[in-house]
PDB file of C-alpha atoms in Angstrom:
ATOM      1  CA  UNK A 137     160.050 -28.337 169.445  1.00  0.00           C
ATOM      2  CA  UNK A 138     159.353 -30.240 166.309  1.00  0.00           C
ATOM      3  CA  UNK A 139     159.752 -28.193 162.981  1.00  0.00           C
ATOM      4  CA  UNK A 140     158.030 -28.370 159.672  1.00  0.00           C
ATOM      5  CA  UNK A 141     160.059 -28.679 156.539  1.00  0.00           C
ATOM      6  CA  UNK A 142     159.281 -29.509 152.890  1.00  0.00           C
ATOM      7  CA  UNK A 143     162.118 -31.028 150.897  1.00  0.00           C
ATOM      8  CA  UNK A 144     162.246 -33.151 147.772  1.00  0.00           C
ATOM      9  CA  UNK A 145     159.109 -35.052 146.560  1.00  0.00           C
ATOM     10  CA  UNK A 146     157.553 -38.457 146.726  1.00  0.00           C
ATOM     11  CA  UNK A 147     158.537 -39.204 143.017  1.00  0.00           C
ATOM     12  CA  UNK A 148     162.263 -38.910 143.637  1.00  0.00           C
ATOM     13  CA  UNK A 149     162.363 -40.123 147.266  1.00  0.00           C
ATOM     14  CA  UNK A 150     164.688 -43.038 147.865  1.00  0.00           C
ATOM     15  CA  UNK A 151     162.944 -43.739 151.223  1.00  0.00           C
ATOM     16  CA  UNK A 152     159.486 -44.709 150.074  1.00  0.00           C
ATOM     17  CA  UNK A 153     157.993 -47.875 151.492  1.00  0.00           C
ATOM     18  CA  UNK A 154     157.570 -50.534 148.909  1.00  0.00           C
ATOM     19  CA  UNK A 155     153.720 -50.306 149.041  1.00  0.00           C
ATOM     20  CA  UNK A 156     153.821 -46.812 147.620  1.00  0.00           C
ATOM     21  CA  UNK A 157     155.175 -48.330 144.333  1.00  0.00           C
ATOM     22  CA  UNK A 158     151.596 -49.586 143.702  1.00  0.00           C
ATOM     23  CA  UNK A 159     150.183 -45.923 143.460  1.00  0.00           C
ATOM     24  CA  UNK A 160     149.383 -44.386 140.166  1.00  0.00           C
ATOM     25  CA  UNK A 161     151.233 -41.161 139.069  1.00  0.00           C
ATOM     26  CA  UNK A 162     148.177 -39.118 139.961  1.00  0.00           C
ATOM     27  CA  UNK A 163     147.679 -40.815 143.437  1.00  0.00           C
ATOM     28  CA  UNK A 164     151.347 -40.305 144.368  1.00  0.00           C
ATOM     29  CA  UNK A 165     151.039 -36.651 143.164  1.00  0.00           C
ATOM     30  CA  UNK A 166     148.011 -36.207 145.671  1.00  0.00           C
ATOM     31  CA  UNK A 167     150.129 -37.768 148.532  1.00  0.00           C
ATOM     32  CA  UNK A 168     152.988 -35.560 147.768  1.00  0.00           C
ATOM     33  CA  UNK A 169     151.021 -32.272 147.455  1.00  0.00           C
ATOM     34  CA  UNK A 170     149.250 -32.917 150.825  1.00  0.00           C
ATOM     35  CA  UNK A 171     152.040 -34.313 152.829  1.00  0.00           C
ATOM     36  CA  UNK A 172     153.815 -32.611 155.699  1.00  0.00           C
ATOM     37  CA  UNK A 173     157.440 -33.294 156.644  1.00  0.00           C
ATOM     38  CA  UNK A 174     158.261 -32.909 160.252  1.00  0.00           C
ATOM     39  CA  UNK A 175     161.546 -33.153 162.204  1.00  0.00           C
ATOM     40  CA  UNK A 176     161.152 -34.238 165.917  1.00  0.00           C
ATOM     41  CA  UNK A 177     163.793 -33.780 168.532  1.00  0.00           C
ATOM     42  CA  UNK A 178     164.781 -36.627 170.901  1.00  0.00           C
ATOM     43  CA  UNK A 179     162.084 -37.390 173.304  1.00  0.00           C
ATOM     44  CA  UNK A 180     159.257 -35.682 171.517  1.00  0.00           C
ATOM     45  CA  UNK A 181     155.907 -37.580 171.168  1.00  0.00           C
ATOM     46  CA  UNK A 182     155.038 -38.285 167.582  1.00  0.00           C
ATOM     47  CA  UNK A 183     151.709 -39.983 168.321  1.00  0.00           C
ATOM     48  CA  UNK A 184     150.006 -40.324 171.640  1.00  0.00           C
ATOM     49  CA  UNK A 185     147.586 -42.978 172.712  1.00  0.00           C
ATOM     50  CA  UNK A 186     144.047 -41.722 172.531  1.00  0.00           C
ATOM     51  CA  UNK A 187     144.831 -38.789 170.326  1.00  0.00           C
ATOM     52  CA  UNK A 188     142.867 -38.305 166.964  1.00  0.00           C
ATOM     53  CA  UNK A 189     144.323 -40.363 164.110  1.00  0.00           C
ATOM     54  CA  UNK A 190     144.259 -37.728 161.371  1.00  0.00           C
ATOM     55  CA  UNK A 191     147.481 -38.749 159.506  1.00  0.00           C
ATOM     56  CA  UNK A 192     149.622 -41.800 158.817  1.00  0.00           C
ATOM     57  CA  UNK A 193     153.339 -41.300 158.713  1.00  0.00           C
ATOM     58  CA  UNK A 194     156.308 -42.592 156.860  1.00  0.00           C
ATOM     59  CA  UNK A 195     159.494 -42.483 159.009  1.00  0.00           C
ATOM     60  CA  UNK A 196     162.458 -41.433 156.776  1.00  0.00           C
ATOM     61  CA  UNK A 197     165.199 -40.821 159.371  1.00  0.00           C
ATOM     62  CA  UNK A 198     166.020 -41.524 162.811  1.00  0.00           C
ATOM     63  CA  UNK A 199     164.580 -44.040 165.351  1.00  0.00           C
ATOM     64  CA  UNK A 200     161.348 -44.035 167.389  1.00  0.00           C
ATOM     65  CA  UNK A 201     159.841 -46.066 170.252  1.00  0.00           C
ATOM     66  CA  UNK A 202     156.488 -47.621 170.054  1.00  0.00           C
ATOM     67  CA  UNK A 203     154.626 -48.132 173.279  1.00  0.00           C
ATOM     68  CA  UNK A 204     151.462 -49.761 174.501  1.00  0.00           C
ATOM     69  CA  UNK A 205     150.336 -47.610 177.443  1.00  0.00           C
ATOM     70  CA  UNK A 206     148.156 -48.867 180.275  1.00  0.00           C
ATOM     71  CA  UNK A 207     145.685 -46.026 181.207  1.00  0.00           C
ATOM     72  CA  UNK A 208     145.192 -47.525 184.641  1.00  0.00           C
ATOM     73  CA  UNK A 209     148.875 -47.693 185.678  1.00  0.00           C
ATOM     74  CA  UNK A 210     152.248 -46.257 184.822  1.00  0.00           C
ATOM     75  CA  UNK A 211     153.355 -49.610 183.211  1.00  0.00           C
ATOM     76  CA  UNK A 212     154.147 -49.545 179.523  1.00  0.00           C
ATOM     77  CA  UNK A 213     155.154 -52.211 177.072  1.00  0.00           C
ATOM     78  CA  UNK A 214     157.725 -51.040 174.578  1.00  0.00           C
ATOM     79  CA  UNK A 215     156.633 -52.992 171.471  1.00  0.00           C
ATOM     80  CA  UNK A 216     159.347 -52.147 169.012  1.00  0.00           C
ATOM     81  CA  UNK A 217     161.855 -49.554 167.789  1.00  0.00           C
ATOM     82  CA  UNK A 218     161.008 -48.059 164.403  1.00  0.00           C
ATOM     83  CA  UNK A 219     163.550 -47.101 161.871  1.00  0.00           C
ATOM     84  CA  UNK A 220     163.422 -45.998 158.192  1.00  0.00           C
ATOM     85  CA  UNK A 221     161.470 -46.875 156.253  1.00  0.00           C
ATOM     86  CA  UNK A 222     158.258 -47.604 158.237  1.00  0.00           C
ATOM     87  CA  UNK A 223     154.539 -46.538 157.898  1.00  0.00           C
ATOM     88  CA  UNK A 224     153.175 -45.691 161.253  1.00  0.00           C
ATOM     89  CA  UNK A 225     149.515 -45.615 161.934  1.00  0.00           C
ATOM     90  CA  UNK A 226     147.281 -47.826 164.105  1.00  0.00           C
ATOM     91  CA  UNK A 227     144.382 -50.248 164.403  1.00  0.00           C
ATOM     92  CA  UNK A 228     142.121 -47.140 164.969  1.00  0.00           C
ATOM     93  CA  UNK A 229     142.275 -46.399 161.224  1.00  0.00           C
ATOM     94  CA  UNK A 230     138.837 -47.010 159.672  1.00  0.00           C
ATOM     95  CA  UNK A 231     137.539 -47.958 163.187  1.00  0.00           C
ATOM     96  CA  UNK A 232     137.283 -44.954 165.468  1.00  0.00           C
ATOM     97  CA  UNK A 233     140.166 -42.805 164.221  1.00  0.00           C
ATOM     98  CA  UNK A 234     142.144 -42.775 167.436  1.00  0.00           C
ATOM     99  CA  UNK A 235     145.592 -43.883 168.170  1.00  0.00           C
ATOM    100  CA  UNK A 236     146.178 -46.992 170.149  1.00  0.00           C
ATOM    101  CA  UNK A 237     150.025 -46.753 170.382  1.00  0.00           C
ATOM    102  CA  UNK A 238     152.384 -43.999 171.555  1.00  0.00           C
ATOM    103  CA  UNK A 239     155.330 -43.177 169.425  1.00  0.00           C
ATOM    104  CA  UNK A 240     158.247 -41.174 170.752  1.00  0.00           C
ATOM    105  CA  UNK A 241     161.317 -40.087 168.896  1.00  0.00           C
ATOM    106  CA  UNK A 242     164.410 -41.885 170.276  1.00  0.00           C
ATOM    107  CA  UNK A 243     166.856 -39.461 168.440  1.00  0.00           C
ATOM    108  CA  UNK A 244     166.243 -36.687 165.932  1.00  0.00           C
ATOM    109  CA  UNK A 245     163.656 -38.144 163.654  1.00  0.00           C
ATOM    110  CA  UNK A 246     162.113 -37.156 160.358  1.00  0.00           C
ATOM    111  CA  UNK A 247     158.794 -38.303 159.153  1.00  0.00           C
ATOM    112  CA  UNK A 248     156.319 -37.486 156.416  1.00  0.00           C
ATOM    113  CA  UNK A 249     152.666 -37.103 157.447  1.00  0.00           C
ATOM    114  CA  UNK A 250     150.024 -38.141 154.984  1.00  0.00           C
ATOM    115  CA  UNK A 251     146.307 -37.357 155.545  1.00  0.00           C
ATOM    116  CA  UNK A 252     144.022 -40.222 156.400  1.00  0.00           C
ATOM    117  CA  UNK A 253     141.627 -39.041 153.765  1.00  0.00           C
ATOM    118  CA  UNK A 254     144.222 -39.573 151.026  1.00  0.00           C
ATOM    119  CA  UNK A 255     144.876 -43.042 152.249  1.00  0.00           C
ATOM    120  CA  UNK A 256     141.161 -43.800 152.231  1.00  0.00           C
ATOM    121  CA  UNK A 257     140.806 -42.503 148.693  1.00  0.00           C
ATOM    122  CA  UNK A 258     143.627 -44.548 147.414  1.00  0.00           C
ATOM    123  CA  UNK A 259     142.402 -47.762 149.252  1.00  0.00           C
ATOM    124  CA  UNK A 260     138.947 -47.316 147.666  1.00  0.00           C
ATOM    125  CA  UNK A 261     140.398 -46.948 144.144  1.00  0.00           C
ATOM    126  CA  UNK A 262     143.583 -49.104 144.087  1.00  0.00           C
ATOM    127  CA  UNK A 263     143.084 -52.629 145.013  1.00  0.00           C
ATOM    128  CA  UNK A 264     146.866 -53.505 144.591  1.00  0.00           C
ATOM    129  CA  UNK A 265     147.881 -50.863 147.011  1.00  0.00           C
ATOM    130  CA  UNK A 266     145.172 -51.898 149.429  1.00  0.00           C
ATOM    131  CA  UNK A 267     146.392 -55.536 149.395  1.00  0.00           C
ATOM    132  CA  UNK A 268     149.953 -54.664 149.938  1.00  0.00           C
ATOM    133  CA  UNK A 269     149.016 -52.225 152.740  1.00  0.00           C
ATOM    134  CA  UNK A 270     147.040 -54.952 154.536  1.00  0.00           C
ATOM    135  CA  UNK A 271     149.992 -57.303 154.090  1.00  0.00           C
ATOM    136  CA  UNK A 272     152.387 -54.774 155.440  1.00  0.00           C
ATOM    137  CA  UNK A 273     150.345 -54.047 158.541  1.00  0.00           C
ATOM    138  CA  UNK A 274     149.556 -57.653 159.280  1.00  0.00           C
ATOM    139  CA  UNK A 275     153.245 -58.639 159.149  1.00  0.00           C
ATOM    140  CA  UNK A 276     153.992 -56.020 161.855  1.00  0.00           C
ATOM    141  CA  UNK A 277     150.944 -57.035 163.988  1.00  0.00           C
ATOM    142  CA  UNK A 278     152.200 -60.688 163.923  1.00  0.00           C
ATOM    143  CA  UNK A 279     155.515 -59.590 165.205  1.00  0.00           C
ATOM    144  CA  UNK A 280     153.746 -57.723 168.124  1.00  0.00           C
ATOM    145  CA  UNK A 281     151.804 -60.786 168.926  1.00  0.00           C
ATOM    146  CA  UNK A 282     155.042 -62.961 168.965  1.00  0.00           C
ATOM    147  CA  UNK A 283     156.663 -60.436 171.220  1.00  0.00           C
ATOM    148  CA  UNK A 284     153.827 -60.506 173.747  1.00  0.00           C
ATOM    149  CA  UNK A 285     153.670 -64.327 173.759  1.00  0.00           C
ATOM    150  CA  UNK A 286     157.415 -64.548 174.358  1.00  0.00           C
ATOM    151  CA  UNK A 287     157.269 -62.018 177.223  1.00  0.00           C
ATOM    152  CA  UNK A 288     154.456 -64.127 178.894  1.00  0.00           C
ATOM    153  CA  UNK A 289     156.575 -67.334 179.030  1.00  0.00           C
ATOM    154  CA  UNK A 290     160.119 -66.132 179.736  1.00  0.00           C
ATOM    155  CA  UNK A 291     162.154 -65.429 182.853  1.00  0.00           C
ATOM    156  CA  UNK A 292     163.920 -62.058 183.465  1.00  0.00           C
ATOM    157  CA  UNK A 293     167.383 -63.107 182.111  1.00  0.00           C
ATOM    158  CA  UNK A 294     165.761 -64.670 179.038  1.00  0.00           C
ATOM    159  CA  UNK A 295     163.757 -61.480 178.371  1.00  0.00           C
ATOM    160  CA  UNK A 296     166.699 -59.183 178.604  1.00  0.00           C
ATOM    161  CA  UNK A 297     168.774 -61.502 176.315  1.00  0.00           C
ATOM    162  CA  UNK A 298     166.027 -61.358 173.725  1.00  0.00           C
ATOM    163  CA  UNK A 299     165.890 -57.597 174.009  1.00  0.00           C
ATOM    164  CA  UNK A 300     169.614 -57.288 173.416  1.00  0.00           C
ATOM    165  CA  UNK A 301     169.501 -59.629 170.517  1.00  0.00           C
ATOM    166  CA  UNK A 302     166.612 -57.588 168.994  1.00  0.00           C
ATOM    167  CA  UNK A 303     168.609 -54.405 169.343  1.00  0.00           C
ATOM    168  CA  UNK A 304     171.763 -56.010 167.917  1.00  0.00           C
ATOM    169  CA  UNK A 305     170.145 -57.921 164.973  1.00  0.00           C
ATOM    170  CA  UNK A 306     167.153 -55.733 163.975  1.00  0.00           C
ATOM    171  CA  UNK A 307     167.992 -52.151 164.944  1.00  0.00           C
ATOM    172  CA  UNK A 308     171.672 -51.517 165.041  1.00  0.00           C
ATOM    173  CA  UNK A 309     173.051 -54.459 162.918  1.00  0.00           C
ATOM    174  CA  UNK A 310     176.094 -54.847 165.083  1.00  0.00           C
ATOM    175  CA  UNK A 311     177.317 -56.835 168.088  1.00  0.00           C
ATOM    176  CA  UNK A 312     178.660 -53.409 169.450  1.00  0.00           C
ATOM    177  CA  UNK A 313     176.250 -50.553 169.608  1.00  0.00           C
ATOM    178  CA  UNK A 314     175.297 -47.357 171.370  1.00  0.00           C
ATOM    179  CA  UNK A 315     171.774 -46.642 172.256  1.00  0.00           C
ATOM    180  CA  UNK A 316     169.729 -43.732 173.590  1.00  0.00           C
ATOM    181  CA  UNK A 317     167.470 -46.303 175.316  1.00  0.00           C
ATOM    182  CA  UNK A 318     167.421 -45.826 179.071  1.00  0.00           C
ATOM    183  CA  UNK A 319     167.315 -48.691 181.472  1.00  0.00           C
ATOM    184  CA  UNK A 320     163.593 -48.003 181.964  1.00  0.00           C
ATOM    185  CA  UNK A 321     163.110 -48.316 178.289  1.00  0.00           C
ATOM    186  CA  UNK A 322     164.910 -51.649 178.283  1.00  0.00           C
ATOM    187  CA  UNK A 323     162.564 -52.747 181.163  1.00  0.00           C
ATOM    188  CA  UNK A 324     159.524 -51.687 179.214  1.00  0.00           C
ATOM    189  CA  UNK A 325     160.766 -53.662 176.345  1.00  0.00           C
ATOM    190  CA  UNK A 326     161.359 -56.712 178.367  1.00  0.00           C
ATOM    191  CA  UNK A 327     158.153 -56.401 180.574  1.00  0.00           C
ATOM    192  CA  UNK A 328     160.254 -56.155 183.708  1.00  0.00           C
ATOM    193  CA  UNK A 329     160.835 -53.715 186.466  1.00  0.00           C
ATOM    194  CA  UNK A 330     163.931 -51.359 186.036  1.00  0.00           C
ATOM    195  CA  UNK A 331     165.625 -53.100 189.022  1.00  0.00           C
ATOM    196  CA  UNK A 332     165.181 -56.594 187.466  1.00  0.00           C
ATOM    197  CA  UNK A 333     166.457 -55.391 184.117  1.00  0.00           C
ATOM    198  CA  UNK A 334     169.574 -54.129 185.712  1.00  0.00           C
ATOM    199  CA  UNK A 335     170.130 -57.412 187.664  1.00  0.00           C
ATOM    200  CA  UNK A 336     169.810 -59.461 184.549  1.00  0.00           C
ATOM    201  CA  UNK A 337     172.193 -57.225 182.676  1.00  0.00           C
ATOM    202  CA  UNK A 338     174.796 -57.700 185.527  1.00  0.00           C
ATOM    203  CA  UNK A 339     174.212 -61.492 185.454  1.00  0.00           C
ATOM    204  CA  UNK A 340     174.890 -61.617 181.765  1.00  0.00           C
ATOM    205  CA  UNK A 341     177.940 -59.422 182.056  1.00  0.00           C
ATOM    206  CA  UNK A 342     179.187 -61.582 184.936  1.00  0.00           C
ATOM    207  CA  UNK A 343     178.824 -64.646 182.790  1.00  0.00           C
ATOM    208  CA  UNK A 344     181.040 -63.077 180.101  1.00  0.00           C
ATOM    209  CA  UNK A 345     178.238 -62.759 177.524  1.00  0.00           C
ATOM    210  CA  UNK A 346     178.091 -58.965 177.228  1.00  0.00           C
ATOM    211  CA  UNK A 347     179.718 -55.825 178.248  1.00  0.00           C
ATOM    212  CA  UNK A 348     177.800 -52.711 178.977  1.00  0.00           C
ATOM    213  CA  UNK A 349     177.963 -49.389 180.377  1.00  0.00           C
ATOM    214  CA  UNK A 350     175.278 -46.740 180.504  1.00  0.00           C
ATOM    215  CA  UNK A 351     174.561 -46.362 176.789  1.00  0.00           C
ATOM    216  CA  UNK A 352     177.042 -48.827 175.062  1.00  0.00           C
ATOM    217  CA  UNK A 353     176.568 -52.559 174.773  1.00  0.00           C
ATOM    218  CA  UNK A 354     178.786 -55.209 173.318  1.00  0.00           C
ATOM    219  CA  UNK A 355     177.688 -58.821 172.742  1.00  0.00           C
ATOM    220  CA  UNK A 356     180.656 -61.187 173.388  1.00  0.00           C
ATOM    221  CA  UNK A 357     179.055 -64.558 172.977  1.00  0.00           C
ATOM    222  CA  UNK A 358     175.888 -64.279 170.691  1.00  0.00           C
ATOM    223  CA  UNK A 359     175.379 -67.981 170.404  1.00  0.00           C
ATOM    224  CA  UNK A 360     175.077 -68.475 174.223  1.00  0.00           C
ATOM    225  CA  UNK A 361     172.918 -65.324 174.529  1.00  0.00           C
ATOM    226  CA  UNK A 362     170.639 -66.663 171.821  1.00  0.00           C
ATOM    227  CA  UNK A 363     170.498 -69.970 173.600  1.00  0.00           C
ATOM    228  CA  UNK A 364     169.414 -68.126 176.847  1.00  0.00           C
ATOM    229  CA  UNK A 365     166.761 -66.151 174.977  1.00  0.00           C
ATOM    230  CA  UNK A 366     165.119 -69.385 173.810  1.00  0.00           C
TER     231      UNK A 366
END
């Protein structure tokens, strides 16, 4: 079960997203006084598709999975892995105040929740913050669009190669990494079935491009893997 804590403050926090540098002292004080800090255990749901969007959050520790859920099937698309420092909200903000993504803690994860009311107040009264927040959100939406386009046009091995490169370059910053992602998670990230993902991993390993066991991966030839992903 997640637990509530309250440590430090927004003024001294080294994990603030850059957009918060645009807040005045009074606005940051409001955010700090009303925020809730929550620690999630691995596998706990942080946001659920369709649930009320009452808070935005800033992730300060750990990793989390972002899913698009299809309400008419059991298929999901794993859009990205979040790591510090990210603002997590959704397109429902200022529209219908509902979540359109599901966010699940991948490991023990800490996040600060900020009331939607406080965001609205700051947006109305701080144009610089508003512009930076719009830019921040749009940059991430563009990444989601790029991912979906790539998944539409690539074959199974190409998709899995791209997933491995994403984990290596963007999440773990190493050619050798251990992950809590399951094979089903990797399948959801690659828009494949679990069986197709396992076959593609075996093909890449047979070709000498990677080594993998259940949770550990090692990229042996990143140049060739990148060529396949393209």
